[in-house]
Amino acid sequence: AMMQGRDLWLPRVEREIERCREELFVANGDRSDFAPRLRALTWAEQRRWNPADGAAAGIHMSAAREIAALRDRFLAIARAEGLPVPPTAPDEAAVRRCVLAGLADQVAVRLDAGTLRCRLVHGRRGELSRASIVRDARWLVAAEARETQGAEIDVILSLATAIEEDWLVEVAPGALVERTIVEWDAASRRVIGWRERAYRDLPLERAPTEPDSDRAAELLADAVLRGDAAPPGWDEPIRQWRRRVELVARYVPEIGVHELTDADLRAAVADACRGALSARELRDRPWLAALKRRMPPDRVAAVERLAPERVELKPGLRPVRVNYDATGEPWIAATIQQLYGVSRLPAILGGRLTPVLRVLAPNQRPVQITRDLAAFWANEYPNIRPTLARRYPKHEWR
């Protein structure tokens, strides 16, 4: 009945009236904000709802009268249903259990003894009202939860009742669960595991446990792909390989190579993370080998052959690297001195594509970009040779 209407207490009373109210109705050992209100309701009824008496004690007499009328209606309904109605008020523990039974979805747990901050079921955050008399309770039920706009809390909890943890087993045994939680801890940059007993989603007990290896690998893979646990440069070989596969699938479709999807990449990264729990353990993991295992061996060999990592420009010269950028066409780079004696660029993808050549000066900067090396020697080189020879006189210029 008290939860249905206006509060029994007059708001914003003078300090003397507030002290009088506490002396009249608050008892040592009260474990519910309803306890002094129940005494106040009896006191108001004995005084026949006299407004002057109520004002002196900080009680809203008309609200008290409404509460009493609603109480009497509830009791009449109970008697009509044949429910046992005791002649006197039940003891405090019974009232507290009753509040828990009726408000089992508003259970809260204090986060620490130094503050009034609480965690509620359904992932909500709250703060116990400073006016509550159960500020030392660890577990409580809030009959009122007023939403706030603050960044730290969701609701202000009032009309609170302290409860015992073991009552949760009696009142809502189906809401008690035991589970193992495996999660990524951003602060320590590692996967951690907890074995937890909880009331709905509120932890009762929590102890560390060894994380499941499969789940740990999945969480580490997600952290790597987000960049939270990625070792430096881990993904460059991955990008190159995916591009090589993509080009083979496009230019030589008859061999049946298919592009690698993001799901393939995640599965491969998880495979490479298996056995590790922290970002520190991920250095030198076989990222590329794990991705290649997502393809049949004969398809891997076909990609290696058709989209090679390096190509030979001429006998006796160290093969040059083919760069497979995510956008644009494959390209190679070589200095003019390395290109002496080379008149034709090697083709890839079964002869269907010639990489773009970046012709480098001795300072490793491009002086020409071409796919037709013969045209470069005939048309461009004679024009740039004198300038380069003067700038780099110690190099050979043919």
Coordinates of C-alpha atoms in Angstrom, one line a residue:
A1 CA 0.0 0.0 0.0
M2 CA 2.9 2.4 0.8
M3 CA 4.3 1.8 -2.7
Q4 CA 1.1 2.7 -4.5
G5 CA 0.7 6.4 -3.4
R6 CA 2.4 9.3 -1.9
D7 CA 5.3 9.0 0.6
L8 CA 4.3 9.0 4.2
W9 CA 7.1 11.4 5.1
L10 CA 6.7 15.1 4.5
P11 CA 9.5 16.3 2.2
R12 CA 12.0 19.0 3.1
V13 CA 11.1 19.4 6.7
E14 CA 13.1 21.4 9.2
R15 CA 16.0 19.7 11.0
E16 CA 14.1 19.7 14.3
I17 CA 11.1 18.0 12.8
E18 CA 13.3 15.4 11.1
R19 CA 15.1 14.7 14.4
C20 CA 11.7 14.3 16.1
R21 CA 10.6 11.9 13.4
E22 CA 13.7 9.8 13.8
E23 CA 13.3 9.6 17.6
L24 CA 9.7 8.6 17.3
F25 CA 9.8 6.0 14.6
V26 CA 13.4 4.8 13.9
A27 CA 14.6 1.9 16.1
N28 CA 18.1 0.5 16.5
G29 CA 18.5 -2.5 14.3
D30 CA 15.9 -1.5 11.7
R31 CA 16.8 -3.2 8.4
S32 CA 14.1 -1.7 6.2
D33 CA 13.0 1.8 5.3
F34 CA 9.4 0.4 5.7
A35 CA 10.0 -0.3 9.4
P36 CA 9.7 3.3 10.7
R37 CA 6.9 4.0 8.2
L38 CA 4.9 1.1 9.6
R39 CA 5.3 2.5 13.1
A40 CA 4.4 6.0 11.8
L41 CA 1.3 4.6 10.1
T42 CA 0.1 3.1 13.4
W43 CA 0.9 6.3 15.3
A44 CA -1.0 8.4 12.7
E45 CA -4.0 6.1 13.0
Q46 CA -4.0 6.4 16.8
R47 CA -4.1 10.2 16.4
R48 CA -7.0 9.9 14.0
W49 CA -5.0 11.5 11.2
N50 CA -4.7 14.9 13.0
P51 CA -2.9 17.2 10.6
A52 CA -1.3 19.2 13.4
D53 CA 0.2 16.1 15.0
G54 CA 1.4 15.0 11.6
A55 CA 3.1 18.3 10.8
A56 CA 4.9 18.3 14.1
A57 CA 6.2 14.7 13.4
G58 CA 7.0 15.2 9.7
I59 CA 4.2 12.9 8.6
H60 CA 1.9 13.5 5.6
M61 CA -1.4 12.7 7.3
S62 CA -3.6 12.6 4.2
A63 CA -1.1 10.2 2.6
A64 CA -1.1 8.1 5.7
R65 CA -4.9 7.9 5.6
E66 CA -4.8 6.8 1.9
I67 CA -2.3 4.1 2.7
A68 CA -4.4 2.8 5.6
A69 CA -7.5 2.7 3.4
L70 CA -5.6 0.8 0.7
R71 CA -4.2 -1.6 3.3
D72 CA -7.7 -2.3 4.6
R73 CA -8.8 -3.1 1.0
F74 CA -6.0 -5.6 0.6
L75 CA -6.7 -7.3 3.9
A76 CA -10.4 -7.6 3.0
I77 CA -9.5 -9.2 -0.3
A78 CA -7.1 -11.6 1.5
R79 CA -9.8 -12.6 4.0
A80 CA -12.3 -13.1 1.2
E81 CA -9.9 -15.5 -0.5
G82 CA -9.5 -17.5 2.7
L83 CA -5.9 -16.4 3.3
P84 CA -4.7 -16.4 6.9
V85 CA -4.4 -12.8 8.1
P86 CA -2.6 -12.5 11.5
P87 CA -4.2 -10.3 14.1
T88 CA -1.0 -8.4 14.7
A89 CA 1.8 -7.1 12.4
P90 CA 4.4 -9.7 11.4
D91 CA 7.9 -9.5 12.7
E92 CA 10.5 -7.5 10.8
A93 CA 12.2 -10.5 9.1
A94 CA 8.9 -11.6 7.7
V95 CA 8.3 -8.1 6.3
R96 CA 11.7 -8.1 4.7
R97 CA 11.2 -11.5 3.1
C98 CA 7.8 -10.3 1.8
V99 CA 9.4 -7.3 0.2
L100 CA 12.0 -9.6 -1.5
A101 CA 9.3 -12.0 -2.7
G102 CA 7.3 -9.1 -4.3
L103 CA 10.3 -7.2 -5.7
A104 CA 12.7 -10.0 -6.7
D105 CA 13.6 -8.2 -9.9
Q106 CA 14.9 -5.1 -8.0
V107 CA 17.6 -6.8 -6.0
A108 CA 20.8 -4.8 -5.7
V109 CA 24.2 -5.4 -4.3
R110 CA 26.6 -2.7 -2.9
L111 CA 29.8 -2.4 -4.9
D112 CA 31.9 -1.5 -1.9
A113 CA 31.5 -0.4 1.7
G114 CA 32.9 3.1 1.1
T115 CA 30.2 4.3 -1.2
L116 CA 26.5 3.9 -1.9
R117 CA 27.0 2.7 -5.4
C118 CA 25.1 -0.5 -6.3
R119 CA 24.7 -2.9 -9.2
L120 CA 21.2 -4.1 -10.0
V121 CA 19.9 -7.0 -12.0
H122 CA 19.6 -6.5 -15.8
G123 CA 22.9 -4.7 -15.9
R124 CA 21.7 -1.5 -14.3
R125 CA 23.8 0.7 -12.0
G126 CA 22.4 2.7 -9.1
E127 CA 23.1 4.6 -5.9
L128 CA 21.3 4.1 -2.6
S129 CA 19.5 7.2 -1.3
R130 CA 21.4 8.9 1.5
A131 CA 18.1 9.1 3.4
S132 CA 17.9 5.3 3.6
I133 CA 18.5 3.7 7.0
V134 CA 20.0 0.6 5.5
R135 CA 23.2 2.2 4.2
D136 CA 25.4 -0.6 5.7
A137 CA 23.5 -3.4 3.9
R138 CA 25.4 -5.4 1.2
W139 CA 22.3 -6.9 -0.3
L140 CA 19.1 -5.0 -0.6
V141 CA 15.8 -4.6 -2.4
A142 CA 14.7 -1.2 -3.6
A143 CA 11.0 -0.5 -3.8
E144 CA 11.6 2.7 -5.7
A145 CA 14.1 3.3 -8.4
R146 CA 14.2 6.9 -9.8
E147 CA 16.0 7.3 -13.1
T148 CA 18.8 9.8 -13.4
Q149 CA 20.8 11.5 -16.2
G150 CA 24.2 11.0 -14.6
A151 CA 27.1 9.3 -16.3
E152 CA 28.0 7.0 -13.4
I153 CA 24.5 5.8 -12.2
D154 CA 21.2 4.9 -13.9
V155 CA 18.9 5.1 -10.9
I156 CA 18.6 6.4 -7.3
L157 CA 17.3 3.6 -5.0
S158 CA 15.0 4.4 -2.1
L159 CA 12.5 2.6 0.2
A160 CA 15.2 0.0 0.5
T161 CA 15.1 -3.2 2.5
A162 CA 18.2 -5.2 3.6
I163 CA 18.0 -8.8 2.7
E164 CA 20.1 -11.9 3.5
E165 CA 21.9 -13.6 0.6
D166 CA 20.6 -17.0 1.5
W167 CA 17.0 -15.7 1.2
L168 CA 17.5 -15.6 -2.6
V169 CA 17.7 -19.4 -2.7
E170 CA 14.4 -19.6 -0.9
V171 CA 12.5 -16.9 -2.8
A172 CA 13.9 -17.5 -6.3
P173 CA 15.8 -20.8 -6.6
G174 CA 15.4 -20.8 -10.4
A175 CA 17.2 -17.4 -10.7
L176 CA 20.4 -18.7 -9.1
V177 CA 22.8 -19.8 -11.8
E178 CA 26.4 -21.1 -11.9
R179 CA 28.4 -20.3 -14.9
T180 CA 31.9 -19.9 -16.2
I181 CA 32.8 -16.5 -17.7
V182 CA 35.7 -16.1 -20.2
E183 CA 36.4 -12.5 -21.2
W184 CA 39.0 -10.1 -22.6
D185 CA 40.5 -7.9 -20.0
A186 CA 41.7 -4.7 -21.8
A187 CA 43.7 -3.5 -18.8
S188 CA 45.9 -6.5 -18.6
R189 CA 45.6 -7.3 -22.3
R190 CA 44.8 -11.0 -21.6
V191 CA 41.9 -13.4 -21.5
I192 CA 40.7 -14.1 -18.0
G193 CA 38.2 -16.7 -16.7
W194 CA 35.8 -16.7 -13.7
R195 CA 33.7 -19.4 -12.2
E196 CA 30.6 -17.5 -10.9
R197 CA 27.5 -18.2 -8.9
A198 CA 25.0 -15.4 -9.6
Y199 CA 21.5 -14.3 -8.9
R200 CA 20.2 -13.6 -12.4
D201 CA 23.1 -11.4 -13.6
L202 CA 24.3 -10.3 -10.2
P203 CA 27.4 -12.2 -8.9
L204 CA 27.2 -13.9 -5.5
E205 CA 30.5 -15.6 -5.6
R206 CA 33.3 -15.3 -8.1
A207 CA 36.7 -17.1 -8.3
P208 CA 39.3 -17.2 -11.0
T209 CA 39.5 -20.2 -13.2
E210 CA 41.5 -21.4 -16.3
P211 CA 39.8 -20.1 -19.4
D212 CA 38.5 -22.6 -22.0
S213 CA 41.2 -22.7 -24.7
D214 CA 38.7 -22.5 -27.7
R215 CA 36.9 -19.5 -26.2
A216 CA 40.2 -17.9 -25.3
A217 CA 41.4 -18.2 -28.9
E218 CA 38.2 -16.6 -30.2
L219 CA 38.5 -13.7 -27.8
L220 CA 42.2 -13.2 -28.7
A221 CA 41.3 -13.3 -32.4
D222 CA 38.8 -10.6 -31.9
A223 CA 41.3 -8.5 -30.0
V224 CA 43.9 -9.0 -32.7
L225 CA 41.5 -8.0 -35.4
R226 CA 40.4 -4.9 -33.4
G227 CA 44.0 -3.9 -32.9
D228 CA 44.0 -4.4 -29.1
A229 CA 46.4 -7.3 -29.1
A230 CA 47.9 -7.2 -32.6
P231 CA 51.7 -7.6 -32.8
P232 CA 53.5 -5.1 -35.0
G233 CA 53.3 -5.9 -38.7
W234 CA 51.4 -9.1 -38.2
D235 CA 48.8 -8.4 -40.9
E236 CA 51.0 -7.3 -43.8
P237 CA 51.7 -10.9 -45.0
I238 CA 48.0 -11.6 -44.5
R239 CA 47.0 -8.7 -46.7
Q240 CA 49.5 -9.7 -49.4
W241 CA 48.3 -13.3 -49.4
R242 CA 44.6 -12.4 -49.6
R243 CA 45.4 -10.1 -52.6
R244 CA 47.3 -12.8 -54.3
V245 CA 44.4 -15.2 -53.9
E246 CA 42.0 -12.6 -55.1
L247 CA 44.0 -12.0 -58.3
V248 CA 44.3 -15.7 -59.1
A249 CA 40.5 -16.1 -58.6
R250 CA 39.9 -13.2 -61.0
Y251 CA 42.5 -13.9 -63.7
V252 CA 42.7 -17.7 -63.7
P253 CA 39.2 -18.7 -62.6
E254 CA 39.4 -22.1 -64.2
I255 CA 41.6 -23.6 -61.4
G256 CA 38.8 -23.0 -58.8
V257 CA 40.5 -20.7 -56.3
H258 CA 38.0 -18.7 -54.3
E259 CA 38.7 -15.4 -52.4
L260 CA 39.3 -15.6 -48.7
T261 CA 36.4 -14.1 -46.6
D262 CA 36.6 -12.2 -43.4
A263 CA 35.2 -15.3 -41.7
D264 CA 38.1 -17.3 -43.1
L265 CA 40.5 -14.7 -41.7
R266 CA 38.9 -14.7 -38.2
A267 CA 39.0 -18.5 -38.1
A268 CA 42.7 -18.5 -39.1
V269 CA 43.6 -15.9 -36.5
A270 CA 41.8 -17.9 -33.9
D271 CA 43.8 -21.0 -34.9
A272 CA 47.1 -19.1 -34.7
C273 CA 46.1 -17.8 -31.2
R274 CA 45.3 -21.3 -29.8
G275 CA 47.2 -22.0 -26.7
A276 CA 47.8 -18.3 -25.8
L277 CA 46.0 -16.2 -23.2
S278 CA 47.7 -12.8 -23.5
A279 CA 48.8 -10.3 -26.1
R280 CA 52.4 -10.9 -25.1
E281 CA 52.2 -14.5 -26.2
L282 CA 51.1 -13.6 -29.7
R283 CA 54.5 -12.6 -31.1
D284 CA 55.8 -14.8 -33.9
R285 CA 52.6 -16.7 -34.3
P286 CA 52.1 -18.5 -37.7
W287 CA 49.4 -16.1 -39.0
L288 CA 50.0 -16.7 -42.7
A289 CA 50.4 -20.5 -42.3
A290 CA 47.1 -20.6 -40.4
L291 CA 45.4 -18.6 -43.2
K292 CA 46.8 -20.9 -45.9
R293 CA 45.4 -23.9 -44.1
R294 CA 41.9 -22.5 -44.9
M295 CA 42.6 -23.6 -48.5
P296 CA 43.3 -27.0 -50.0
P297 CA 47.1 -27.6 -50.5
D298 CA 46.8 -27.8 -54.3
R299 CA 45.1 -24.4 -54.4
V300 CA 47.8 -22.9 -52.2
A301 CA 50.4 -24.3 -54.5
A302 CA 48.6 -22.8 -57.5
V303 CA 48.5 -19.4 -55.9
E304 CA 52.2 -19.6 -55.0
R305 CA 53.0 -20.4 -58.7
L306 CA 50.6 -18.1 -60.4
A307 CA 51.0 -15.1 -58.1
P308 CA 54.6 -15.6 -56.9
E309 CA 56.1 -13.7 -54.0
R310 CA 59.2 -12.9 -56.2
V311 CA 60.0 -12.9 -59.9
E312 CA 63.4 -13.1 -61.7
L313 CA 64.4 -10.2 -63.9
K314 CA 67.5 -11.9 -65.4
P315 CA 69.7 -14.8 -64.5
G316 CA 72.2 -14.2 -61.8
L317 CA 70.2 -11.3 -60.3
R318 CA 68.4 -11.8 -57.0
P319 CA 64.6 -12.1 -57.7
V320 CA 62.7 -9.0 -56.8
R321 CA 59.6 -8.8 -54.6
V322 CA 56.2 -8.5 -56.1
N323 CA 54.0 -6.1 -54.1
Y324 CA 50.3 -7.0 -54.0
D325 CA 48.6 -3.9 -52.7
A326 CA 45.0 -4.1 -51.5
T327 CA 44.1 -1.7 -54.3
G328 CA 45.8 -1.2 -57.6
E329 CA 47.8 -3.7 -59.6
P330 CA 50.8 -5.7 -58.6
W331 CA 54.2 -3.9 -58.9
I332 CA 57.9 -4.5 -58.7
A333 CA 60.7 -2.1 -58.1
A334 CA 64.4 -2.2 -59.3
T335 CA 67.2 0.3 -59.8
I336 CA 68.3 1.2 -63.3
Q337 CA 71.6 -0.6 -62.7
Q338 CA 69.6 -3.8 -61.8
L339 CA 67.7 -3.4 -65.1
Y340 CA 70.7 -3.3 -67.4
G341 CA 70.3 -6.3 -69.8
V342 CA 66.6 -6.6 -69.1
S343 CA 64.4 -5.8 -72.1
R344 CA 61.2 -7.5 -71.1
L345 CA 59.3 -7.8 -67.7
P346 CA 58.2 -11.2 -66.5
A347 CA 54.4 -11.8 -66.5
I348 CA 52.4 -13.5 -63.7
L349 CA 49.0 -15.1 -63.4
G350 CA 49.7 -17.6 -66.2
G351 CA 51.1 -14.8 -68.5
R352 CA 47.9 -12.8 -68.2
L353 CA 49.2 -9.8 -66.3
T354 CA 52.6 -8.0 -66.3
P355 CA 53.4 -6.2 -63.0
V356 CA 53.9 -2.5 -63.0
L357 CA 57.6 -1.6 -62.8
R358 CA 58.9 1.3 -60.7
V359 CA 62.3 2.3 -62.1
L360 CA 64.4 3.5 -59.2
A361 CA 67.3 6.0 -59.1
P362 CA 70.2 5.2 -56.8
N363 CA 68.4 7.0 -54.0
Q364 CA 65.6 4.4 -54.3
R365 CA 63.1 6.9 -55.5
P366 CA 61.0 6.2 -58.7
V367 CA 62.1 8.1 -61.8
Q368 CA 59.6 6.2 -64.1
I369 CA 56.6 3.9 -63.8
T370 CA 56.0 1.6 -66.7
R371 CA 54.9 -1.7 -67.9
D372 CA 56.8 -1.5 -71.2
L373 CA 60.5 -1.8 -70.4
A374 CA 61.6 -1.7 -74.0
A375 CA 59.8 1.6 -74.6
F376 CA 61.5 3.0 -71.4
W377 CA 65.0 2.1 -72.8
A378 CA 64.2 3.6 -76.2
N379 CA 62.3 6.7 -75.3
E380 CA 62.7 7.7 -71.6
Y381 CA 66.1 6.6 -70.5
P382 CA 68.1 8.7 -73.0
N383 CA 66.4 11.8 -71.6
I384 CA 67.0 11.2 -67.9
R385 CA 70.4 9.5 -68.1
P386 CA 72.5 12.7 -68.3
T387 CA 70.9 14.2 -65.3
L388 CA 71.2 11.0 -63.2
A389 CA 74.8 10.5 -64.3
R390 CA 75.7 14.0 -63.1
R391 CA 73.8 13.6 -59.8
Y392 CA 75.3 10.1 -59.1
P393 CA 78.7 10.0 -60.8
K394 CA 79.9 7.0 -58.8
H395 CA 77.3 4.7 -60.3
E396 CA 77.6 2.9 -63.7
W397 CA 75.6 4.5 -66.5
R398 CA 75.4 2.7 -69.8

